mmCIF file of C-alpha atoms in Angstrom:
data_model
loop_
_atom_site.group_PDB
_atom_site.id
_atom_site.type_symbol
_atom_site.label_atom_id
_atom_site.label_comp_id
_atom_site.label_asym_id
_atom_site.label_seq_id
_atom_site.Cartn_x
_atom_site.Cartn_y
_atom_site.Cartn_z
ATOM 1 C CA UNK A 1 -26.964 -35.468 13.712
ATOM 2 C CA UNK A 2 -25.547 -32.178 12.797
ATOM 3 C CA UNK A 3 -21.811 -31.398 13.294
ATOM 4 C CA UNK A 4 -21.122 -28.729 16.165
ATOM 5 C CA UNK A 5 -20.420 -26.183 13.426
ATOM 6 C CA UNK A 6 -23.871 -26.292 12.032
ATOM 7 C CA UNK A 7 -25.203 -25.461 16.056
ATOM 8 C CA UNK A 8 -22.761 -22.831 16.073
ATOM 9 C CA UNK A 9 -24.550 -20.725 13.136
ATOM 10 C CA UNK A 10 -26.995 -18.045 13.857
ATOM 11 C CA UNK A 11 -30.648 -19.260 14.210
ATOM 12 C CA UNK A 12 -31.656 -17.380 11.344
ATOM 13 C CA UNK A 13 -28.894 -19.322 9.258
ATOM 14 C CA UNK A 14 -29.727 -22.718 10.525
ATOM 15 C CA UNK A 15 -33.788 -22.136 9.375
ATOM 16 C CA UNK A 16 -32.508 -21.129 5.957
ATOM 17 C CA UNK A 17 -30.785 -24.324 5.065
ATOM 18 C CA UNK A 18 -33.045 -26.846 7.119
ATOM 19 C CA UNK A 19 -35.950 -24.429 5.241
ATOM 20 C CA UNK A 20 -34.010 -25.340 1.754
ATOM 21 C CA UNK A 21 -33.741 -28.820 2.621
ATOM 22 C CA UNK A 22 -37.255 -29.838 3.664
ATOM 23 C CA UNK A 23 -38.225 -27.947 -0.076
ATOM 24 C CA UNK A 24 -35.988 -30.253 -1.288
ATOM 25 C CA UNK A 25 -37.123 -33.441 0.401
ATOM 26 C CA UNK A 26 -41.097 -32.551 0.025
ATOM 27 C CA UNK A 27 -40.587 -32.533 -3.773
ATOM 28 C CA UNK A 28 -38.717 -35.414 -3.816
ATOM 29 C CA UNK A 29 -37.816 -38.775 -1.844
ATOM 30 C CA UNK A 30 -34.589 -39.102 -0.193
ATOM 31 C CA UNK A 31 -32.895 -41.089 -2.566
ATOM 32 C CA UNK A 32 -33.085 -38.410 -5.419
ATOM 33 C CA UNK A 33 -32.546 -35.278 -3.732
ATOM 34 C CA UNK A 34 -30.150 -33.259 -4.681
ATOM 35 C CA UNK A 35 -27.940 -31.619 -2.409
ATOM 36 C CA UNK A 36 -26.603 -29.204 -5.288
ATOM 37 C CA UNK A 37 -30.789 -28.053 -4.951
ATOM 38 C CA UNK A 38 -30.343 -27.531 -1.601
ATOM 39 C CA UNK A 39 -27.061 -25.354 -1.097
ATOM 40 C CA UNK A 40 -28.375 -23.137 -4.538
ATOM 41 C CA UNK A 41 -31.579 -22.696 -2.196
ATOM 42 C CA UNK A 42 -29.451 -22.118 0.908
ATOM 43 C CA UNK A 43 -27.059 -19.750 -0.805
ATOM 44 C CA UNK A 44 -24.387 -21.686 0.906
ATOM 45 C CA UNK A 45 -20.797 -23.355 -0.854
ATOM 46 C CA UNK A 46 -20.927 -27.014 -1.196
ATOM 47 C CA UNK A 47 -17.849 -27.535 1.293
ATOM 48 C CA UNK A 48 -19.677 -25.625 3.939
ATOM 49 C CA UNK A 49 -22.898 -28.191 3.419
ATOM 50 C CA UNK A 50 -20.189 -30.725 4.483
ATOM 51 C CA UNK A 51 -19.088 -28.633 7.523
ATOM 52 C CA UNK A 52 -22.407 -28.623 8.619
ATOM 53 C CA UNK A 53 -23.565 -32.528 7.623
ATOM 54 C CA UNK A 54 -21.938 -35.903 6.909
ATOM 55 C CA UNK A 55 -24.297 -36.007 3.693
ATOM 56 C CA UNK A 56 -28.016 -35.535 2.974
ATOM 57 C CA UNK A 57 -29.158 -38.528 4.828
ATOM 58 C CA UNK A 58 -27.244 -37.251 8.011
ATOM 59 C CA UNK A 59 -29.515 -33.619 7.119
ATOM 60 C CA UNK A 60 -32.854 -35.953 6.340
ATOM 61 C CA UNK A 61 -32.860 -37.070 9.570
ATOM 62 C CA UNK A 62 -32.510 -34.620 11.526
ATOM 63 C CA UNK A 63 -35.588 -33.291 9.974
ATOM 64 C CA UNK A 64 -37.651 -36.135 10.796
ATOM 65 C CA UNK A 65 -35.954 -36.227 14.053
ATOM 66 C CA UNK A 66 -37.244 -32.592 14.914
ATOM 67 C CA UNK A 67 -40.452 -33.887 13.911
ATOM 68 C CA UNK A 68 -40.826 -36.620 16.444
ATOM 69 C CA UNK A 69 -39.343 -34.205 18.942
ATOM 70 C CA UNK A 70 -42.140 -31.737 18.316
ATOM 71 C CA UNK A 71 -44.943 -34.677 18.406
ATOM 72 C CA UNK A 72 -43.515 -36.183 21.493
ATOM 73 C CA UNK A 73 -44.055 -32.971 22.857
ATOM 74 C CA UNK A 74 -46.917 -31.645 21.782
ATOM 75 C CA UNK A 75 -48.288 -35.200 23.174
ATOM 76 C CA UNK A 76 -47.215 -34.438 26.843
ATOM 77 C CA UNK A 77 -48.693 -31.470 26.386
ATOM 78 C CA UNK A 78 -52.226 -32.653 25.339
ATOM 79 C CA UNK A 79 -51.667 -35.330 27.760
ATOM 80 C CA UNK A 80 -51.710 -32.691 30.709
ATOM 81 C CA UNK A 81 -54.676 -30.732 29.304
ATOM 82 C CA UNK A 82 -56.951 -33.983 29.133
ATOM 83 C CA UNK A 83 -56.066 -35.054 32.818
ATOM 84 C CA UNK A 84 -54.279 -38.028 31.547
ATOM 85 C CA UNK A 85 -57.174 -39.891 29.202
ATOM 86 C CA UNK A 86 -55.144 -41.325 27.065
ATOM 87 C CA UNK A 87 -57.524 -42.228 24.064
ATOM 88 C CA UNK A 88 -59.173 -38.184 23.963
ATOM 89 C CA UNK A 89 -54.946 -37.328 23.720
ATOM 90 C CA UNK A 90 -54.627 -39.046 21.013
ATOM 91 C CA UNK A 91 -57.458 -38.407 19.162
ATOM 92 C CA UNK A 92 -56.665 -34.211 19.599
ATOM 93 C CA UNK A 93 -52.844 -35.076 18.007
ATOM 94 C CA UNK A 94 -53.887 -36.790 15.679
ATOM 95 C CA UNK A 95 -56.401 -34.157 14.446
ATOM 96 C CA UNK A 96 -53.598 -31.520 15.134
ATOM 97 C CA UNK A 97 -50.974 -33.720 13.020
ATOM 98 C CA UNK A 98 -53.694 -34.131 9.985
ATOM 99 C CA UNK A 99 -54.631 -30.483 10.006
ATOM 100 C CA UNK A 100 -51.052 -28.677 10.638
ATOM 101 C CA UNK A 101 -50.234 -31.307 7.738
ATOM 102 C CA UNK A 102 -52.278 -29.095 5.552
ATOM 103 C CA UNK A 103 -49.289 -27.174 4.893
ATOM 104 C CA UNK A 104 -48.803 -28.665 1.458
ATOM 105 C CA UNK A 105 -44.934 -28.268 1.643
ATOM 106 C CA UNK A 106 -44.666 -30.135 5.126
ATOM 107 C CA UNK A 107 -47.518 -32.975 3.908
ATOM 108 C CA UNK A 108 -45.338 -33.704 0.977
ATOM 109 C CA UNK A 109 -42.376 -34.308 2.977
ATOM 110 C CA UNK A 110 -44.431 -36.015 5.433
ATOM 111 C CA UNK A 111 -45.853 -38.364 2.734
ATOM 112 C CA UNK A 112 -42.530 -38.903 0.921
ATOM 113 C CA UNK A 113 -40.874 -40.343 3.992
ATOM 114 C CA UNK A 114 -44.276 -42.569 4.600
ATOM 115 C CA UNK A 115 -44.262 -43.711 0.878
ATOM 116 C CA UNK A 116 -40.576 -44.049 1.173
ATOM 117 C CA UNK A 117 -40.542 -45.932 4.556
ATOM 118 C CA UNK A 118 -37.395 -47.971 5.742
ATOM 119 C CA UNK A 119 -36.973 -49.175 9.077
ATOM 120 C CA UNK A 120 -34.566 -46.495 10.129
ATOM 121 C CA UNK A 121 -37.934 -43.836 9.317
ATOM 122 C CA UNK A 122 -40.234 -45.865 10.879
ATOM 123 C CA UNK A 123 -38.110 -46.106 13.893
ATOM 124 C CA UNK A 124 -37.801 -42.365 14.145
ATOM 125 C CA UNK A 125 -41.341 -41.032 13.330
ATOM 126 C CA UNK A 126 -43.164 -44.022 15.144
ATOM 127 C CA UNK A 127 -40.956 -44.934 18.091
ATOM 128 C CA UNK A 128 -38.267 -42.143 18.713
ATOM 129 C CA UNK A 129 -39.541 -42.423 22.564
ATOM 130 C CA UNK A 130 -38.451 -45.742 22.942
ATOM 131 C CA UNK A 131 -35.162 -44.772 22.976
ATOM 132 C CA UNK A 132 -32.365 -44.754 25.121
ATOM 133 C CA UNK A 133 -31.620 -40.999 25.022
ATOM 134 C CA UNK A 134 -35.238 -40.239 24.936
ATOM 135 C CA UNK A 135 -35.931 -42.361 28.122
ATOM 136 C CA UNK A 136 -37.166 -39.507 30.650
ATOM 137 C CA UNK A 137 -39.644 -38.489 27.942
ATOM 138 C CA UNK A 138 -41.342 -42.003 27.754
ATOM 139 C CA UNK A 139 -41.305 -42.662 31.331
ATOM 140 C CA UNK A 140 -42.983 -38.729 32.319
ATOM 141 C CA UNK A 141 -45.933 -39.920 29.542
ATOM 142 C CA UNK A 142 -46.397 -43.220 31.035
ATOM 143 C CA UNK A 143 -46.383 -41.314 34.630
ATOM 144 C CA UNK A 144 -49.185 -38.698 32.927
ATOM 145 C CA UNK A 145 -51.479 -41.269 31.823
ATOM 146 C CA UNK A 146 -55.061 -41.874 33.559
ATOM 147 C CA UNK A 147 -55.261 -45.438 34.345
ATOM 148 C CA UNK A 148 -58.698 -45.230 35.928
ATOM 149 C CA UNK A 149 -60.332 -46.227 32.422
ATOM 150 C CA UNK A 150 -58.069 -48.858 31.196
ATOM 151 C CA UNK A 151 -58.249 -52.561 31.695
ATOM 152 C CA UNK A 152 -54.390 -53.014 33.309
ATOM 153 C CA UNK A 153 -53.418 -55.103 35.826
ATOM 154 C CA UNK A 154 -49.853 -53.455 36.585
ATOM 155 C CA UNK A 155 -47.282 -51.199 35.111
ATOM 156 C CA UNK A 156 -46.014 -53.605 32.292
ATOM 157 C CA UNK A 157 -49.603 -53.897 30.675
ATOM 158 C CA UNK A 158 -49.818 -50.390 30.767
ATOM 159 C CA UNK A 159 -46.501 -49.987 28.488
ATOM 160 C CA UNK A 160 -47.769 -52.773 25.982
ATOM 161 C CA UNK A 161 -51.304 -51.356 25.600
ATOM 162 C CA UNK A 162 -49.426 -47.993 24.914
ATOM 163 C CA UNK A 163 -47.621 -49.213 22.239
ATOM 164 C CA UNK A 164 -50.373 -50.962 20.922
ATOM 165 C CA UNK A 165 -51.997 -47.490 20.937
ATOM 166 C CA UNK A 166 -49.569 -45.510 19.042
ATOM 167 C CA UNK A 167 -48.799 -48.372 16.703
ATOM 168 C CA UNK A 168 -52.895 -47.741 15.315
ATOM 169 C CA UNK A 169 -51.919 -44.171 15.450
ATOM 170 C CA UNK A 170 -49.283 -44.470 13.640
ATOM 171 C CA UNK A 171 -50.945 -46.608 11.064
ATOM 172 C CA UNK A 172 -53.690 -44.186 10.509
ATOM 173 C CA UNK A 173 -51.211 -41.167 9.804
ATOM 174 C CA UNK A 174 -49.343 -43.107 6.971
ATOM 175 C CA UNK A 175 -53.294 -44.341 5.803
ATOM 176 C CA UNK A 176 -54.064 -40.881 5.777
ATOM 177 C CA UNK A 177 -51.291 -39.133 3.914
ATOM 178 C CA UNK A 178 -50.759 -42.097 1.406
ATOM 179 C CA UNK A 179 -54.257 -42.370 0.238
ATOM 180 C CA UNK A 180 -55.001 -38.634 0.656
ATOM 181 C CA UNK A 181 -57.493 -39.128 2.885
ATOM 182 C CA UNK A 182 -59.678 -36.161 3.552
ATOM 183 C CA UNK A 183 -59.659 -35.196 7.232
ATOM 184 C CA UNK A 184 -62.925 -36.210 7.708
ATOM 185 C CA UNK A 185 -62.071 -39.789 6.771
ATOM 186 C CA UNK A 186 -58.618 -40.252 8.761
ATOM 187 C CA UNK A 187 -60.736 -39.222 11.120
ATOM 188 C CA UNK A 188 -63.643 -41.521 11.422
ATOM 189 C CA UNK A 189 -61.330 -44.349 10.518
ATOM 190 C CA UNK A 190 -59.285 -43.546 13.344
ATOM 191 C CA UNK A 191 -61.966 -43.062 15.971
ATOM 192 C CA UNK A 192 -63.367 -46.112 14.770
ATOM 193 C CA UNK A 193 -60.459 -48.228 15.695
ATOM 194 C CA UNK A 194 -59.868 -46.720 18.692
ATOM 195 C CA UNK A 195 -63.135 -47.545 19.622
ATOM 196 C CA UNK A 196 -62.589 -50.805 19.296
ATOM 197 C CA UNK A 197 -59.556 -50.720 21.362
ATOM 198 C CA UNK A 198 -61.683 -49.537 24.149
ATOM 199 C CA UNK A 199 -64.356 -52.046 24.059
ATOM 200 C CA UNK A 200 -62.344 -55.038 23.180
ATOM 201 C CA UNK A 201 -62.079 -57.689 20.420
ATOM 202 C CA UNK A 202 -61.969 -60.708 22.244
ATOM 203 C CA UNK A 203 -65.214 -62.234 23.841
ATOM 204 C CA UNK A 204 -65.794 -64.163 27.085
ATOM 205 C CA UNK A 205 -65.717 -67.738 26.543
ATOM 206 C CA UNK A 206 -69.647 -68.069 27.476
ATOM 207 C CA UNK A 207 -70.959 -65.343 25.053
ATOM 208 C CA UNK A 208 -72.251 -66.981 21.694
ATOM 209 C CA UNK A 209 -70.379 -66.515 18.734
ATOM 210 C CA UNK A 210 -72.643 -64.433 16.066
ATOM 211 C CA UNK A 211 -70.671 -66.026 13.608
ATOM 212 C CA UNK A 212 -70.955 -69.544 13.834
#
C-alpha cells in the first residue's frame, strides 16, 4: 500500500503518477518496468517516488488492488439492480469488464498481469473479497444474493457454489484477454458455462448414460 505521504497529495497529483504508472505497466510486465519511465512521465524526483512507495511492486499493486475494489463494487451494485439473481449479475459484469476493457491502455495492463500471473495477482484480482479486511463486503453480497433459484441446502453451500461461480468468471476474463477473444466469443463461452452450472453436470444414478 501507499505510504501516508502519497494520500496526503492533492487528487490531481495522485492521478498523475498512478496515470504514469499504469502507462508504464500496460506496455510492459511488472518485472521490466521501469520506474525511471514512470517518475519522467510523472514529472516527479526519484526520492519523492520513494516517499510515496516502497518500490514499483508496492505501486503495482495498488493498481490492481483499485481494480478489484472497483469490481467488487460495481458487483454489489449489479447485484441490487437484478434483485439478487446471481447468474444475470454476473453475466452484466462480465460484459461491463470485457467492454470497459476496450480501453486499449487499461486491456494491456489487464492482460499483462493475466499473462504475468503469480499467486499474489491471482489472489488480488480473483479473490480480494475473501479477505480479512474486505470481510463486510463478502458477507453484504452473500446477504444480496437470490437463493430462490439455486440448488442450496444452507448457508455454507451457498458460499462454495459462489466461489465456484466467480472461479469460471474469473477463468473466462483471463481466456478472454489472453487469446484476444472478441466480445462476442468471451461471451458465448461464458454463457455457455454458466449454463451448465445451472443445469448441472452430474446425473441421477437411474438416468442412462449416453455414453456407454
Amino acid at each position: 500500500m501507499p505510504k501516508q505521504t502519497f494520500f496526503h497529495l492533492p487528487k490531481e497529483k495522485q492521478g498523475t503518477i498512478i496515470q504514469a504508472a499504469k502507462s508504464e505497466f500496460s506496455r510492459v510486465a511488472l518485472h521490466e518496468a521501469s520506474i525511471a519511465n514512470i517518475i519522467k512521465e510523472a514529472d516527479i524526483p526519484r526520492g519523492s517516488f520513494y516517499q510515496y512507495f516502497d518500490d514499483k511492486e508496492d505501486l503495482y499493486y495498488y493498481l490492481l488492488h483499485q481494480i478489484a475494489d472497483e469490481n467488487n463494487d460495481r458487483f454489489i451494485a449489479f447485484l441490487q439492480e437484478k434483485n439478487g439473481d446471481i447468474f444475470e449479475t454476473l453475466l452484466d459484469l462480465f460484459q461491463y469488464m470485457i467492454q470497459n476493457h476496450g480501453n486499449e491502455e487499461h486491456k494491456s495492463f489487464v492482460k499483462n498481469a493475466f499473462l504475468n500471473m503469480n499467486y499474489k495477482m491471482e489472489n488480488i484480482l480473483a479473490n480480494d473479497i475473501y479477505q480479512e479486511n474486505k470481510r463486510s463486503q463478502y458477507i453484504k453480497m452473500i446477504s444480496l444474493i437470490n437463493t430462490t433459484n439455486l440448488n442450496v441446502k444452507d448457508e455454507q453451500e451457498l458460499h462454495h457454489i459462489f466461489k465456484i461461480i466467480m472461479a469460471v468468471t474469473f477463468q473466462n476474463l483471463i481466456q478472454a484477454f489472453v487469446m484476444d477473444l472478441t466480445e462476442e466469443e468471451a461471451v458465448t463461452s461464458y454463457i455457455e458455462q454458466m449454463e451448465l452450472l445451472k443445469r448441472g453436470v452430474g446425473k441421477k444414478e437411474n438416468s442412462a448414460n449416453e455414453f456407454s
